[in-house]
Amino acid sequence: IGGSAGSIEKIMQIIRNLPYVDITVFITVHLLPDAKSYLCEILQNETQYIVKQAKHKEKIKKNHIYIATPSSHILVKDGHIELSDTKSMNFAKPSIDMMFKSVSDYYKHHAIAIITCGYGKDGSVYLPNLQENKTEVIIEDPSSCEAQDMLLNAINTNNYNRILTIDQIEQYLD
């Protein structure tokens, strides 16, 4: 799941209603690099999943939600998390694009990428790669967001499977 401006509440809603099954969830949200984030604690109060800030070289486990740190890209490599301090992509660090591509390259058709609201282009660059990997791409319906840029840029690629409201995303994941 990736998001930026206005996405925290929407991500919380998705996680709050996510069925407890043997999956792993990766979340990248644009935050200020030096800002203290309480997203892990907030989400932990909303779910049975174990919610953790991603750690470099950590083995990926089912029933866990891993959240990108505010200053590193989260990548998946050989069943482990890799945190990358490479430069920003599309003015974003952590980058939704880099997370989506990495997760899709590893999990292929077993992954679902969900883009929620935000400004900018992050989340749309590697959508053709996700489609090649048969990763399902779900874009939040822009009509439900004030910050629509990320969603509209993703839609303009024509590399997605569904455009759904957050309520519809919840029902679909159920």
C-alpha positions as a printed NumPy array, in Angstrom:
array([[  0.   ,   0.   ,   0.   ],
       [  1.376,   3.404,  -0.913],
       [  0.104,   6.855,  -0.114],
       [  0.927,  10.45 ,   0.581],
       [ -1.136,  13.501,   1.517],
       [ -4.479,  12.49 ,   2.987],
       [ -3.748,   8.764,   2.899],
       [ -3.205,   7.845,   6.566],
       [ -6.926,   7.596,   7.423],
       [ -7.564,   5.576,   4.278],
       [ -4.707,   3.175,   4.991],
       [ -5.979,   2.793,   8.56 ],
       [ -9.433,   1.917,   7.226],
       [ -8.01 ,  -0.722,   4.879],
       [ -5.86 ,  -2.276,   7.63 ],
       [ -8.636,  -2.095,  10.25 ],
       [-10.91 ,  -4.19 ,   8.043],
       [ -8.315,  -6.478,   6.468],
       [ -9.145, -10.151,   7.146],
       [ -6.525, -11.834,   9.327],
       [ -4.925, -14.33 ,   6.937],
       [ -1.39 , -15.486,   6.145],
       [ -0.208, -12.451,   4.199],
       [  2.467,  -9.796,   4.526],
       [  1.71 ,  -6.118,   4.016],
       [  4.229,  -3.428,   3.073],
       [  3.326,   0.246,   3.512],
       [  5.111,   3.325,   2.208],
       [  3.75 ,   6.714,   3.211],
       [  5.437,  10.022,   2.456],
       [  6.489,  11.624,   5.723],
       [  8.997,  14.343,   6.556],
       [ 12.411,  12.65 ,   6.957],
       [ 13.028,  13.991,  10.472],
       [  9.454,  13.697,  11.694],
       [  8.631,  11.194,  14.417],
       [  6.055,   8.772,  13.023],
       [  3.511,   7.028,  15.209],
       [  2.028,   5.085,  12.31 ],
       [  3.201,   1.722,  13.693],
       [  1.561,   2.329,  17.06 ],
       [ -1.614,   3.707,  15.512],
       [ -1.998,   0.787,  13.09 ],
       [ -1.168,  -1.772,  15.785],
       [ -4.262,  -0.578,  17.663],
       [ -6.35 ,  -1.269,  14.554],
       [ -5.3  ,  -4.833,  13.661],
       [ -4.277,  -8.299,  14.82 ],
       [ -1.296,  -8.23 ,  12.456],
       [  2.108,  -7.46 ,  13.961],
       [  2.989,  -3.934,  12.807],
       [  6.675,  -3.016,  12.619],
       [  8.887,  -0.369,  11.185],
       [ 10.968,  -2.147,   8.546],
       [ 14.513,  -3.094,   9.545],
       [ 17.415,  -3.767,   7.193],
       [ 18.066,  -7.49 ,   6.53 ],
       [ 14.991,  -8.545,   8.54 ],
       [ 13.432, -11.831,   7.402],
       [  9.93 , -11.26 ,   6.037],
       [  7.207, -13.02 ,   8.015],
       [  3.547, -13.692,   7.327],
       [  0.939, -11.903,   9.437],
       [  3.187,  -8.838,   9.618],
       [  2.802,  -5.289,   8.373],
       [  6.098,  -3.573,   7.549],
       [  6.206,   0.206,   7.323],
       [  8.958,   2.059,   5.466],
       [ 11.076,   4.374,   7.559],
       [ 10.698,   8.087,   6.751],
       [ 14.213,   8.28 ,   5.27 ],
       [ 14.758,   4.923,   3.484],
       [ 13.238,   3.047,   0.59 ],
       [ 11.837,  -0.378,   1.512],
       [ 12.798,  -3.191,  -0.85 ],
       [ 12.275,  -6.957,  -0.843],
       [ 15.202,  -9.194,  -1.705],
       [ 15.508, -12.956,  -1.208],
       [ 12.788, -13.059,   1.453],
       [ 14.324, -10.204,   3.447],
       [ 13.756,  -6.487,   3.79 ],
       [ 16.417,  -4.237,   2.4  ],
       [ 16.419,  -0.566,   3.331],
       [ 18.04 ,   1.662,   0.743],
       [ 19.355,   5.151,   1.32 ],
       [ 19.669,   5.901,  -2.401],
       [ 18.445,   9.269,  -3.601],
       [ 14.79 ,  10.227,  -3.815],
       [ 12.714,   9.024,  -6.743],
       [ 10.107,  11.45 ,  -8.079],
       [ 10.981,  13.68 ,  -5.114],
       [  9.929,  10.895,  -2.74 ],
       [ 11.872,   9.063,  -0.085],
       [ 10.665,   6.533,   0.786],
       [  9.476,   5.802,  -2.74 ],
       [  6.23 ,   3.977,  -3.426],
       [  7.54 ,   3.196,  -6.914],
       [ 10.641,   1.449,  -5.594],
       [  8.613,  -0.55 ,  -3.05 ],
       [  6.003,  -1.586,  -5.643],
       [  8.631,  -2.713,  -8.159],
       [ 10.614,  -4.641,  -5.569],
       [  7.553,  -6.387,  -4.1  ],
       [  6.219,  -7.162,  -7.579],
       [  9.556,  -8.532,  -8.802],
       [  9.698, -10.85 ,  -5.775],
       [  6.042, -11.921,  -5.368],
       [  4.914, -11.539,  -9.015],
       [  1.213, -12.46 ,  -9.411],
       [  0.863, -13.111,  -5.667],
       [  1.045,  -9.374,  -4.913],
       [ -1.511,  -6.581,  -4.92 ],
       [ -0.378,  -2.945,  -5.178],
       [ -2.776,  -0.342,  -3.785],
       [ -2.255,   3.37 ,  -4.458],
       [ -4.074,   5.818,  -2.198],
       [ -4.243,   9.598,  -2.469],
       [ -1.345,  12.007,  -2.632],
       [  0.42 ,  14.644,  -4.669],
       [  3.071,  14.027,  -7.305],
       [  3.85 ,  11.044,  -9.535],
       [  5.161,   8.495,  -7.042],
       [  3.559,   5.083,  -7.515],
       [  3.07 ,   5.287, -11.282],
       [  6.541,   4.889, -12.831],
       [  6.857,   1.097, -12.551],
       [  3.199,   0.182, -13.137],
       [  4.073,  -1.355, -16.539],
       [  6.54 ,  -3.654, -14.725],
       [  3.86 ,  -4.638, -12.221],
       [  1.474,  -5.493, -15.042],
       [  4.193,  -7.607, -16.729],
       [  4.629,  -9.476, -13.427],
       [  0.839,  -9.986, -13.227],
       [  0.763,  -8.013,  -9.974],
       [ -2.716,  -6.639,  -9.456],
       [ -2.844,  -2.839,  -9.318],
       [ -5.692,  -1.106,  -7.505],
       [ -6.004,   2.672,  -7.584],
       [ -8.196,   4.562,  -5.157],
       [-10.992,   6.426,  -6.926],
       [ -9.704,  10.022,  -7.25 ],
       [-13.179,  11.454,  -6.69 ],
       [-12.833,  10.541,  -2.997],
       [ -9.596,  12.532,  -2.511],
       [ -8.508,  16.105,  -2.365],
       [ -4.92 ,  15.101,  -3.22 ],
       [ -5.543,  13.398,  -6.576],
       [ -2.237,  13.812,  -8.453],
       [ -0.752,  10.398,  -7.628],
       [ -3.994,   8.658,  -8.535],
       [ -4.497,  10.538, -11.805],
       [ -0.883,   9.962, -12.842],
       [ -1.286,   6.238, -12.146],
       [ -4.563,   6.095, -14.088],
       [ -2.966,   7.914, -17.031],
       [ -0.477,   5.043, -17.443],
       [ -3.36 ,   2.662, -18.276],
       [ -1.475,   0.   , -16.284],
       [ -3.933,  -0.955, -13.573],
       [ -6.642,  -3.528, -12.901],
       [ -9.214,  -1.616, -10.856],
       [-10.229,   1.852,  -9.695],
       [-12.155,   1.522,  -6.427],
       [-13.261,   3.595,  -3.452],
       [-11.696,   2.687,  -0.104],
       [-14.935,   0.876,   0.871],
       [-14.778,  -1.116,  -2.371],
       [-11.089,  -1.899,  -1.772],
       [-12.025,  -3.253,   1.676],
       [-14.778,  -5.438,   0.175],
       [-12.473,  -6.648,  -2.584],
       [ -9.713,  -7.621,  -0.131],
       [-12.27 ,  -9.428,   2.027]])
